[in-house]
Amino acid sequence: MNSTVNERYTVSPYLIFVVIQSMQFGLGFLSMAIKPIQLAGQDAWVSVLLCAIIIHVVIYMIYRILNDNEADLIHIHQQFFGKWAGGGLNLIFIGYFLLNSTYQIRHFIEVIQVWIFPDMKTWPLALVLLLLTYYMVAGGFRVIVGICLLSLINNILFLSMFFTAPFLHFNNLSPIMDHSPSDIIKATKELTFSYMGVEMLFFCYTFIKTPKKSQRWAHWAIIAMTTIYLVEIIYSVLLFKTEQLSTEIWPALSKYKFIQFPFIEHFEFIGASATVLRLFPIVCLCLWASSRMMKLMFTIKQLTVLPIFLILIFTAVCLIPDRNSIEVVQSWLSKIGLCIIYVYIPFMYILDIVRMKVRRTV
């Protein structure tokens, strides 16, 4: 298999900032504050910083692996483990990306059903979303990065939370450091799911011009997302009590209820609809990566396998009936994410170091 990519399909290094932020600013952001605050209360901000430090280390490990081998993860698997074991690991990542796409689409549909159209069926919106996804993924990686760039509009809408300032209770922040280290570590574990998306670097690497220069942009993306997560956590603490969060599903959307304009009666409708900008970058990147893996493993065209994946996702989305089932899918994704961050990437990093040392001695 050839890991080189034609230069006209590549993007500038700074766009990795956009890719990572789009992957981490998904539908999971809407409820990311609940469990960390329930576990660590007003000290949940410490967990955000601790998790960010871990992710910075993980990004360093990822780039060390990629720079040493100058290939994407698809080829690295086969170099490290051979054709069959490497292919098996690639299939696991394909399954993970398809599961993530299914979760994101079903989660978005639930948001629309709860906040805007309670009587809407799942399958019509799923069909429309997947048809649009096919159109974007068929355009190639550069088009998908353009969609990621468009999703940055969410950052502007995120600033609307400051309209809730009159309702904040600053005494909710005290006492500081009132929770045990074990509570903070548990909250850090929960926050890891929100930082998932850095694994996409393994597949975008060969599509970056001078990819080694993109590492600093990856770190800047984590710094930006950490700032957003800190603001979200602190605002959730100031706006809700811990017992109130137990009754909330999407506190990030509930904040929009506090925003009132003379010309907009329900600002939360805009907030709920705008989550589609969080949806498409993740689904497109996941489907692009999974279909590319199939292309390189079995020498078939991406546009041939893409409709098959879309049909599988459509079927899976329609088979997820309610909120409880969505939470089960999220739980599985979270477990897989923890394994990738805390087990798989460190293992690959150590294996790469050993492999490079052996290669120098031979």
mmCIF file of C-alpha atoms in Angstrom:
data_model
loop_
_atom_site.group_PDB
_atom_site.id
_atom_site.type_symbol
_atom_site.label_atom_id
_atom_site.label_comp_id
_atom_site.label_asym_id
_atom_site.label_seq_id
_atom_site.Cartn_x
_atom_site.Cartn_y
_atom_site.Cartn_z
ATOM 1 C CA MET A 1 0.000 0.000 0.000
ATOM 2 C CA ASN A 2 1.203 3.522 -0.815
ATOM 3 C CA SER A 3 0.895 6.115 1.963
ATOM 4 C CA THR A 4 1.786 9.146 -0.164
ATOM 5 C CA VAL A 5 -0.977 11.605 -1.070
ATOM 6 C CA ASN A 6 -1.089 13.913 -4.077
ATOM 7 C CA GLU A 7 -0.278 17.457 -2.939
ATOM 8 C CA ARG A 8 -3.459 18.884 -4.441
ATOM 9 C CA TYR A 9 -5.483 16.848 -1.918
ATOM 10 C CA THR A 10 -3.564 18.149 1.094
ATOM 11 C CA VAL A 11 -4.332 21.048 3.436
ATOM 12 C CA SER A 12 -2.214 23.591 5.316
ATOM 13 C CA PRO A 13 -0.889 22.622 8.763
ATOM 14 C CA TYR A 14 -2.918 25.276 10.628
ATOM 15 C CA LEU A 15 -6.172 23.593 9.561
ATOM 16 C CA ILE A 16 -5.461 20.774 12.017
ATOM 17 C CA PHE A 17 -6.601 23.299 14.623
ATOM 18 C CA VAL A 18 -9.996 23.348 12.899
ATOM 19 C CA VAL A 19 -10.193 19.558 12.499
ATOM 20 C CA ILE A 20 -9.504 18.811 16.170
ATOM 21 C CA GLN A 21 -11.807 21.529 17.458
ATOM 22 C CA SER A 22 -14.611 20.267 15.202
ATOM 23 C CA MET A 23 -14.146 16.709 16.486
ATOM 24 C CA GLN A 24 -14.285 17.835 20.129
ATOM 25 C CA PHE A 25 -17.081 20.404 19.823
ATOM 26 C CA GLY A 26 -19.705 17.788 18.968
ATOM 27 C CA LEU A 27 -23.047 16.744 20.405
ATOM 28 C CA GLY A 28 -21.380 15.380 23.538
ATOM 29 C CA PHE A 29 -20.590 18.993 24.520
ATOM 30 C CA LEU A 30 -24.282 19.585 25.258
ATOM 31 C CA SER A 31 -24.166 17.335 28.336
ATOM 32 C CA MET A 32 -20.433 17.247 29.127
ATOM 33 C CA ALA A 33 -20.827 19.283 32.356
ATOM 34 C CA ILE A 34 -23.277 16.971 34.143
ATOM 35 C CA LYS A 35 -21.210 14.019 35.365
ATOM 36 C CA PRO A 36 -17.988 15.937 36.172
ATOM 37 C CA ILE A 37 -19.931 18.427 38.314
ATOM 38 C CA GLN A 38 -21.864 15.636 40.006
ATOM 39 C CA LEU A 39 -18.560 13.944 40.865
ATOM 40 C CA ALA A 40 -16.321 16.932 41.640
ATOM 41 C CA GLY A 41 -18.835 19.741 42.186
ATOM 42 C CA GLN A 42 -17.393 23.243 41.984
ATOM 43 C CA ASP A 43 -13.896 21.698 41.653
ATOM 44 C CA ALA A 44 -14.687 20.146 38.269
ATOM 45 C CA TRP A 45 -12.536 22.833 36.611
ATOM 46 C CA VAL A 46 -9.480 21.082 38.066
ATOM 47 C CA SER A 47 -10.486 17.924 36.191
ATOM 48 C CA VAL A 48 -10.694 19.911 32.953
ATOM 49 C CA LEU A 49 -7.095 21.117 33.373
ATOM 50 C CA LEU A 50 -5.859 17.654 34.377
ATOM 51 C CA CYS A 51 -7.537 16.041 31.370
ATOM 52 C CA ALA A 52 -6.093 18.727 29.067
ATOM 53 C CA ILE A 53 -2.563 17.968 30.288
ATOM 54 C CA ILE A 54 -3.106 14.266 29.564
ATOM 55 C CA ILE A 55 -4.361 15.033 26.047
ATOM 56 C CA HIS A 56 -1.321 17.247 25.349
ATOM 57 C CA VAL A 57 0.913 14.294 26.270
ATOM 58 C CA VAL A 58 -1.198 12.017 24.048
ATOM 59 C CA ILE A 59 -0.802 14.409 21.101
ATOM 60 C CA TYR A 60 2.961 14.375 21.628
ATOM 61 C CA MET A 61 2.871 10.550 21.530
ATOM 62 C CA ILE A 62 0.731 10.547 18.372
ATOM 63 C CA TYR A 63 3.097 12.871 16.512
ATOM 64 C CA ARG A 64 6.130 10.919 17.683
ATOM 65 C CA ILE A 65 4.610 7.772 16.165
ATOM 66 C CA LEU A 66 3.580 9.506 12.945
ATOM 67 C CA ASN A 67 6.817 11.463 12.453
ATOM 68 C CA ASP A 68 8.970 8.369 12.984
ATOM 69 C CA ASN A 69 7.054 6.331 10.405
ATOM 70 C CA GLU A 70 5.883 9.126 8.038
ATOM 71 C CA ALA A 71 2.654 7.265 7.346
ATOM 72 C CA ASP A 72 -0.926 7.145 8.586
ATOM 73 C CA LEU A 73 -2.213 4.613 11.117
ATOM 74 C CA ILE A 74 -3.512 2.282 8.409
ATOM 75 C CA HIS A 75 0.007 1.637 7.162
ATOM 76 C CA ILE A 76 1.587 1.792 10.621
ATOM 77 C CA HIS A 77 -0.651 -1.067 11.797
ATOM 78 C CA GLN A 78 0.545 -3.243 8.957
ATOM 79 C CA GLN A 79 4.189 -2.250 9.490
ATOM 80 C CA PHE A 80 4.013 -3.033 13.207
ATOM 81 C CA PHE A 81 1.743 -6.095 13.276
ATOM 82 C CA GLY A 82 1.673 -7.499 9.757
ATOM 83 C CA LYS A 83 -1.127 -7.807 7.235
ATOM 84 C CA TRP A 84 -3.678 -9.800 9.224
ATOM 85 C CA ALA A 85 -3.244 -8.450 12.762
ATOM 86 C CA GLY A 86 -2.809 -4.933 11.389
ATOM 87 C CA GLY A 87 -5.915 -5.352 9.262
ATOM 88 C CA GLY A 88 -7.820 -6.527 12.335
ATOM 89 C CA LEU A 89 -6.855 -3.367 14.229
ATOM 90 C CA ASN A 90 -7.960 -1.272 11.255
ATOM 91 C CA LEU A 91 -11.333 -3.045 11.311
ATOM 92 C CA ILE A 92 -11.704 -2.166 15.009
ATOM 93 C CA PHE A 93 -11.175 1.501 14.182
ATOM 94 C CA ILE A 94 -13.693 1.241 11.328
ATOM 95 C CA GLY A 95 -16.266 -0.142 13.779
ATOM 96 C CA TYR A 96 -15.443 2.612 16.283
ATOM 97 C CA PHE A 97 -15.903 5.372 13.702
ATOM 98 C CA LEU A 98 -19.187 3.898 12.459
ATOM 99 C CA LEU A 99 -20.466 3.636 16.039
ATOM 100 C CA ASN A 100 -19.461 7.249 16.693
ATOM 101 C CA SER A 101 -21.284 8.401 13.553
ATOM 102 C CA THR A 102 -24.396 6.487 14.599
ATOM 103 C CA TYR A 103 -24.309 8.052 18.071
ATOM 104 C CA GLN A 104 -23.832 11.596 16.769
ATOM 105 C CA ILE A 105 -26.712 11.347 14.277
ATOM 106 C CA ARG A 106 -29.125 9.712 16.718
ATOM 107 C CA HIS A 107 -28.187 12.213 19.427
ATOM 108 C CA PHE A 108 -28.857 15.139 17.090
ATOM 109 C CA ILE A 109 -32.208 13.707 16.037
ATOM 110 C CA GLU A 110 -33.199 13.339 19.691
ATOM 111 C CA VAL A 111 -32.313 16.988 20.333
ATOM 112 C CA ILE A 112 -34.541 18.059 17.433
ATOM 113 C CA GLN A 113 -37.360 15.769 18.588
ATOM 114 C CA VAL A 114 -37.265 17.079 22.165
ATOM 115 C CA TRP A 115 -36.723 20.782 21.550
ATOM 116 C CA ILE A 116 -38.425 21.531 18.229
ATOM 117 C CA PHE A 117 -40.506 18.729 16.637
ATOM 118 C CA PRO A 118 -41.744 16.256 19.285
ATOM 119 C CA ASP A 119 -43.835 14.239 16.799
ATOM 120 C CA MET A 120 -41.140 13.840 14.145
ATOM 121 C CA LYS A 121 -40.091 10.310 13.213
ATOM 122 C CA THR A 122 -36.445 9.302 13.350
ATOM 123 C CA TRP A 123 -35.970 7.865 9.858
ATOM 124 C CA PRO A 124 -36.862 10.904 7.628
ATOM 125 C CA LEU A 125 -34.328 13.203 9.280
ATOM 126 C CA ALA A 126 -31.724 10.407 9.419
ATOM 127 C CA LEU A 127 -32.178 9.858 5.673
ATOM 128 C CA VAL A 128 -31.742 13.561 4.860
ATOM 129 C CA LEU A 129 -28.681 13.884 7.094
ATOM 130 C CA LEU A 130 -26.985 10.834 5.585
ATOM 131 C CA LEU A 131 -27.670 11.969 2.018
ATOM 132 C CA LEU A 132 -26.043 15.310 2.809
ATOM 133 C CA THR A 133 -23.165 13.443 4.460
ATOM 134 C CA TYR A 134 -22.626 11.379 1.302
ATOM 135 C CA TYR A 135 -22.441 14.568 -0.775
ATOM 136 C CA MET A 136 -19.816 16.089 1.562
ATOM 137 C CA VAL A 137 -17.659 12.987 2.017
ATOM 138 C CA ALA A 138 -17.708 12.350 -1.745
ATOM 139 C CA GLY A 139 -16.066 15.767 -2.169
ATOM 140 C CA GLY A 140 -12.926 14.541 -0.433
ATOM 141 C CA PHE A 141 -10.876 15.583 2.562
ATOM 142 C CA ARG A 142 -10.515 19.233 1.561
ATOM 143 C CA VAL A 143 -14.284 19.658 1.337
ATOM 144 C CA ILE A 144 -14.708 18.050 4.765
ATOM 145 C CA VAL A 145 -12.147 20.460 6.251
ATOM 146 C CA GLY A 146 -14.196 23.273 4.718
ATOM 147 C CA ILE A 147 -17.255 21.956 6.568
ATOM 148 C CA CYS A 148 -15.176 21.883 9.765
ATOM 149 C CA LEU A 149 -14.223 25.516 9.146
ATOM 150 C CA LEU A 150 -17.897 26.428 8.740
ATOM 151 C CA SER A 151 -18.678 24.748 12.058
ATOM 152 C CA LEU A 152 -16.617 27.394 13.860
ATOM 153 C CA ILE A 153 -19.771 29.529 13.721
ATOM 154 C CA ASN A 154 -20.685 27.546 16.836
ATOM 155 C CA ASN A 155 -18.038 29.502 18.709
ATOM 156 C CA ILE A 156 -20.018 32.690 18.055
ATOM 157 C CA LEU A 157 -23.233 31.077 19.303
ATOM 158 C CA PHE A 158 -21.329 29.786 22.337
ATOM 159 C CA LEU A 159 -20.719 33.404 23.378
ATOM 160 C CA SER A 160 -24.486 33.876 23.756
ATOM 161 C CA MET A 161 -24.256 32.140 27.146
ATOM 162 C CA PHE A 162 -22.917 35.398 28.572
ATOM 163 C CA PHE A 163 -26.460 36.759 28.315
ATOM 164 C CA THR A 164 -27.178 34.558 31.354
ATOM 165 C CA ALA A 165 -24.837 36.683 33.525
ATOM 166 C CA PRO A 166 -27.680 38.240 35.622
ATOM 167 C CA PHE A 167 -28.717 34.736 36.744
ATOM 168 C CA LEU A 168 -25.300 33.568 37.964
ATOM 169 C CA HIS A 169 -24.693 32.696 41.623
ATOM 170 C CA PHE A 170 -20.996 33.159 42.387
ATOM 171 C CA ASN A 171 -21.300 31.652 45.850
ATOM 172 C CA ASN A 172 -21.707 28.275 44.058
ATOM 173 C CA LEU A 173 -17.938 28.309 43.431
ATOM 174 C CA SER A 174 -17.089 27.971 47.094
ATOM 175 C CA PRO A 175 -15.604 26.242 48.945
ATOM 176 C CA ILE A 176 -12.667 25.707 46.565
ATOM 177 C CA MET A 177 -10.858 22.326 46.530
ATOM 178 C CA ASP A 178 -13.519 20.765 48.715
ATOM 179 C CA HIS A 179 -13.434 17.363 46.959
ATOM 180 C CA SER A 180 -11.048 14.456 47.304
ATOM 181 C CA PRO A 181 -8.415 13.588 44.662
ATOM 182 C CA SER A 182 -10.372 10.417 43.837
ATOM 183 C CA ASP A 183 -13.463 12.505 42.986
ATOM 184 C CA ILE A 184 -11.404 14.765 40.745
ATOM 185 C CA ILE A 185 -9.805 11.761 39.011
ATOM 186 C CA LYS A 186 -13.253 10.216 38.434
ATOM 187 C CA ALA A 187 -14.419 13.506 36.910
ATOM 188 C CA THR A 188 -11.292 13.548 34.734
ATOM 189 C CA LYS A 189 -12.176 10.075 33.493
ATOM 190 C CA GLU A 190 -15.660 11.311 32.525
ATOM 191 C CA LEU A 191 -14.224 14.340 30.736
ATOM 192 C CA THR A 192 -11.971 12.168 28.563
ATOM 193 C CA PHE A 193 -14.952 11.467 26.298
ATOM 194 C CA SER A 194 -15.220 15.197 25.537
ATOM 195 C CA TYR A 195 -11.571 15.277 24.442
ATOM 196 C CA MET A 196 -11.950 12.346 22.051
ATOM 197 C CA GLY A 197 -11.147 13.252 18.461
ATOM 198 C CA VAL A 198 -7.362 13.535 18.639
ATOM 199 C CA GLU A 199 -7.195 9.993 17.212
ATOM 200 C CA MET A 200 -8.260 11.498 13.878
ATOM 201 C CA LEU A 201 -4.694 12.834 13.597
ATOM 202 C CA PHE A 202 -3.618 9.267 12.788
ATOM 203 C CA PHE A 203 -5.624 9.427 9.554
ATOM 204 C CA CYS A 204 -5.236 13.098 8.567
ATOM 205 C CA TYR A 205 -1.448 13.132 8.875
ATOM 206 C CA THR A 206 -0.617 12.268 5.272
ATOM 207 C CA PHE A 207 -3.140 14.862 4.027
ATOM 208 C CA ILE A 208 -1.234 17.734 5.661
ATOM 209 C CA LYS A 209 1.415 19.764 3.859
ATOM 210 C CA THR A 210 4.601 19.591 5.965
ATOM 211 C CA PRO A 211 2.726 17.583 8.635
ATOM 212 C CA LYS A 212 5.418 18.017 11.312
ATOM 213 C CA LYS A 213 4.544 21.719 11.453
ATOM 214 C CA SER A 214 0.947 20.900 12.355
ATOM 215 C CA GLN A 215 1.786 19.627 15.847
ATOM 216 C CA ARG A 216 1.744 23.068 17.444
ATOM 217 C CA TRP A 217 -1.659 23.728 15.899
ATOM 218 C CA ALA A 218 -2.943 20.503 17.440
ATOM 219 C CA HIS A 219 -1.761 21.717 20.843
ATOM 220 C CA TRP A 220 -3.358 25.119 20.270
ATOM 221 C CA ALA A 221 -6.642 23.374 19.437
ATOM 222 C CA ILE A 222 -6.545 21.599 22.808
ATOM 223 C CA ILE A 223 -5.793 24.900 24.561
ATOM 224 C CA ALA A 224 -8.788 26.504 22.807
ATOM 225 C CA MET A 225 -11.118 23.621 23.660
ATOM 226 C CA THR A 226 -9.878 23.584 27.261
ATOM 227 C CA THR A 227 -10.807 27.252 27.524
ATOM 228 C CA ILE A 228 -14.284 26.514 26.146
ATOM 229 C CA TYR A 229 -14.724 23.546 28.498
ATOM 230 C CA LEU A 230 -13.608 25.642 31.487
ATOM 231 C CA VAL A 231 -16.129 28.347 30.640
ATOM 232 C CA GLU A 232 -18.867 25.743 30.170
ATOM 233 C CA ILE A 233 -18.081 23.987 33.475
ATOM 234 C CA ILE A 234 -17.797 27.212 35.486
ATOM 235 C CA TYR A 235 -20.972 28.679 33.964
ATOM 236 C CA SER A 236 -22.853 25.444 34.676
ATOM 237 C CA VAL A 237 -21.711 25.598 38.319
ATOM 238 C CA LEU A 238 -22.765 29.245 38.558
ATOM 239 C CA LEU A 239 -26.130 28.697 36.868
ATOM 240 C CA PHE A 240 -27.237 25.315 38.269
ATOM 241 C CA LYS A 241 -26.969 23.612 41.608
ATOM 242 C CA THR A 242 -25.620 20.065 41.615
ATOM 243 C CA GLU A 243 -29.041 18.584 42.369
ATOM 244 C CA GLN A 244 -30.547 20.565 39.479
ATOM 245 C CA LEU A 245 -28.056 19.065 37.020
ATOM 246 C CA SER A 246 -29.359 15.588 37.848
ATOM 247 C CA THR A 247 -32.629 16.589 36.150
ATOM 248 C CA GLU A 248 -30.942 18.168 33.120
ATOM 249 C CA ILE A 249 -30.043 16.291 29.947
ATOM 250 C CA TRP A 250 -28.483 19.128 27.935
ATOM 251 C CA PRO A 251 -27.470 21.999 30.253
ATOM 252 C CA ALA A 252 -25.688 23.735 27.361
ATOM 253 C CA LEU A 253 -29.066 24.030 25.605
ATOM 254 C CA SER A 254 -31.008 24.846 28.780
ATOM 255 C CA LYS A 255 -28.939 28.030 29.115
ATOM 256 C CA TYR A 256 -30.625 29.362 25.982
ATOM 257 C CA LYS A 257 -33.926 29.513 27.900
ATOM 258 C CA PHE A 258 -32.471 32.371 29.913
ATOM 259 C CA ILE A 259 -31.850 34.422 26.758
ATOM 260 C CA GLN A 260 -34.691 36.693 25.720
ATOM 261 C CA PHE A 261 -34.978 39.131 22.827
ATOM 262 C CA PRO A 262 -38.045 41.173 21.789
ATOM 263 C CA PHE A 263 -37.890 39.689 18.284
ATOM 264 C CA ILE A 264 -37.088 36.049 19.255
ATOM 265 C CA GLU A 265 -39.455 34.245 21.613
ATOM 266 C CA HIS A 266 -37.639 30.906 21.813
ATOM 267 C CA PHE A 267 -33.902 31.393 21.375
ATOM 268 C CA GLU A 268 -33.388 27.745 22.337
ATOM 269 C CA PHE A 269 -34.859 26.761 18.937
ATOM 270 C CA ILE A 270 -31.894 28.487 17.276
ATOM 271 C CA GLY A 271 -29.467 26.814 19.658
ATOM 272 C CA ALA A 272 -30.947 23.366 19.044
ATOM 273 C CA SER A 273 -30.992 23.813 15.256
ATOM 274 C CA ALA A 274 -27.408 25.109 15.195
ATOM 275 C CA THR A 275 -26.179 21.815 16.654
ATOM 276 C CA VAL A 276 -26.272 20.476 13.093
ATOM 277 C CA LEU A 277 -23.001 22.394 12.640
ATOM 278 C CA ARG A 278 -21.537 20.233 15.400
ATOM 279 C CA LEU A 279 -22.829 17.070 13.745
ATOM 280 C CA PHE A 280 -21.558 17.130 10.169
ATOM 281 C CA PRO A 281 -17.792 17.574 10.755
ATOM 282 C CA ILE A 282 -17.609 14.546 13.077
ATOM 283 C CA VAL A 283 -19.785 12.280 10.940
ATOM 284 C CA CYS A 284 -17.997 13.293 7.731
ATOM 285 C CA LEU A 285 -14.514 12.782 9.190
ATOM 286 C CA CYS A 286 -15.466 9.423 10.712
ATOM 287 C CA LEU A 287 -16.994 8.149 7.468
ATOM 288 C CA TRP A 288 -14.107 9.509 5.414
ATOM 289 C CA ALA A 289 -11.547 7.758 7.650
ATOM 290 C CA SER A 290 -13.444 4.452 7.757
ATOM 291 C CA SER A 291 -14.094 4.365 3.997
ATOM 292 C CA ARG A 292 -10.451 5.258 3.319
ATOM 293 C CA MET A 293 -9.345 2.343 5.502
ATOM 294 C CA MET A 294 -11.560 0.026 3.474
ATOM 295 C CA LYS A 295 -10.135 1.469 0.257
ATOM 296 C CA LEU A 296 -6.512 0.828 1.281
ATOM 297 C CA MET A 297 -7.161 -2.580 2.854
ATOM 298 C CA PHE A 298 -9.263 -4.093 0.085
ATOM 299 C CA THR A 299 -8.333 -1.889 -2.917
ATOM 300 C CA ILE A 300 -11.914 -0.763 -3.537
ATOM 301 C CA LYS A 301 -13.129 2.751 -4.233
ATOM 302 C CA GLN A 302 -14.263 4.907 -1.321
ATOM 303 C CA LEU A 303 -17.420 5.888 -3.155
ATOM 304 C CA THR A 304 -18.259 2.194 -3.510
ATOM 305 C CA VAL A 305 -18.049 1.367 0.181
ATOM 306 C CA LEU A 306 -19.467 4.699 1.403
ATOM 307 C CA PRO A 307 -23.138 3.921 0.520
ATOM 308 C CA ILE A 308 -22.823 0.580 2.341
ATOM 309 C CA PHE A 309 -21.627 2.350 5.481
ATOM 310 C CA LEU A 310 -24.426 4.910 5.175
ATOM 311 C CA ILE A 311 -27.033 2.139 4.955
ATOM 312 C CA LEU A 312 -25.533 0.449 8.030
ATOM 313 C CA ILE A 313 -25.622 3.710 9.988
ATOM 314 C CA PHE A 314 -29.171 4.483 8.833
ATOM 315 C CA THR A 315 -30.336 1.055 10.001
ATOM 316 C CA ALA A 316 -28.533 1.409 13.346
ATOM 317 C CA VAL A 317 -29.957 4.900 13.941
ATOM 318 C CA CYS A 318 -33.504 3.682 13.301
ATOM 319 C CA LEU A 319 -32.968 0.763 15.702
ATOM 320 C CA ILE A 320 -32.053 3.073 18.624
ATOM 321 C CA PRO A 321 -35.487 3.807 20.101
ATOM 322 C CA ASP A 322 -35.021 6.120 23.083
ATOM 323 C CA ARG A 323 -32.756 8.085 25.409
ATOM 324 C CA ASN A 324 -31.705 5.039 27.420
ATOM 325 C CA SER A 325 -30.434 3.303 24.284
ATOM 326 C CA ILE A 326 -28.506 6.426 23.274
ATOM 327 C CA GLU A 327 -26.831 6.472 26.683
ATOM 328 C CA VAL A 328 -25.844 2.819 26.227
ATOM 329 C CA VAL A 329 -24.149 3.694 22.920
ATOM 330 C CA GLN A 330 -22.427 6.672 24.565
ATOM 331 C CA SER A 331 -21.237 4.414 27.383
ATOM 332 C CA TRP A 332 -19.637 2.032 24.879
ATOM 333 C CA LEU A 333 -18.018 4.914 23.004
ATOM 334 C CA SER A 334 -16.668 6.283 26.274
ATOM 335 C CA LYS A 335 -15.133 2.908 27.191
ATOM 336 C CA ILE A 336 -13.525 2.580 23.756
ATOM 337 C CA GLY A 337 -12.255 6.164 24.032
ATOM 338 C CA LEU A 338 -10.670 5.482 27.412
ATOM 339 C CA CYS A 339 -8.913 2.427 25.963
ATOM 340 C CA ILE A 340 -7.605 4.452 23.002
ATOM 341 C CA ILE A 341 -6.321 7.347 25.126
ATOM 342 C CA TYR A 342 -4.947 5.518 28.157
ATOM 343 C CA VAL A 343 -3.941 2.133 26.731
ATOM 344 C CA TYR A 344 -3.657 1.946 22.937
ATOM 345 C CA ILE A 345 -1.779 5.189 22.180
ATOM 346 C CA PRO A 346 0.784 4.767 25.029
ATOM 347 C CA PHE A 347 1.277 1.145 23.909
ATOM 348 C CA MET A 348 1.902 2.223 20.302
ATOM 349 C CA TYR A 349 4.261 4.947 21.533
ATOM 350 C CA ILE A 350 6.365 2.498 23.562
ATOM 351 C CA LEU A 351 6.328 -0.013 20.702
ATOM 352 C CA ASP A 352 7.495 2.681 18.285
ATOM 353 C CA ILE A 353 10.387 3.664 20.572
ATOM 354 C CA VAL A 354 11.493 0.036 20.876
ATOM 355 C CA ARG A 355 11.122 -0.523 17.139
ATOM 356 C CA MET A 356 13.178 2.578 16.277
ATOM 357 C CA LYS A 357 15.962 1.554 18.693
ATOM 358 C CA VAL A 358 16.095 -1.948 17.214
ATOM 359 C CA ARG A 359 16.195 -0.479 13.721
ATOM 360 C CA ARG A 360 19.196 1.737 14.641
ATOM 361 C CA THR A 361 21.127 -1.191 16.098
ATOM 362 C CA VAL A 362 20.615 -3.415 13.061
#
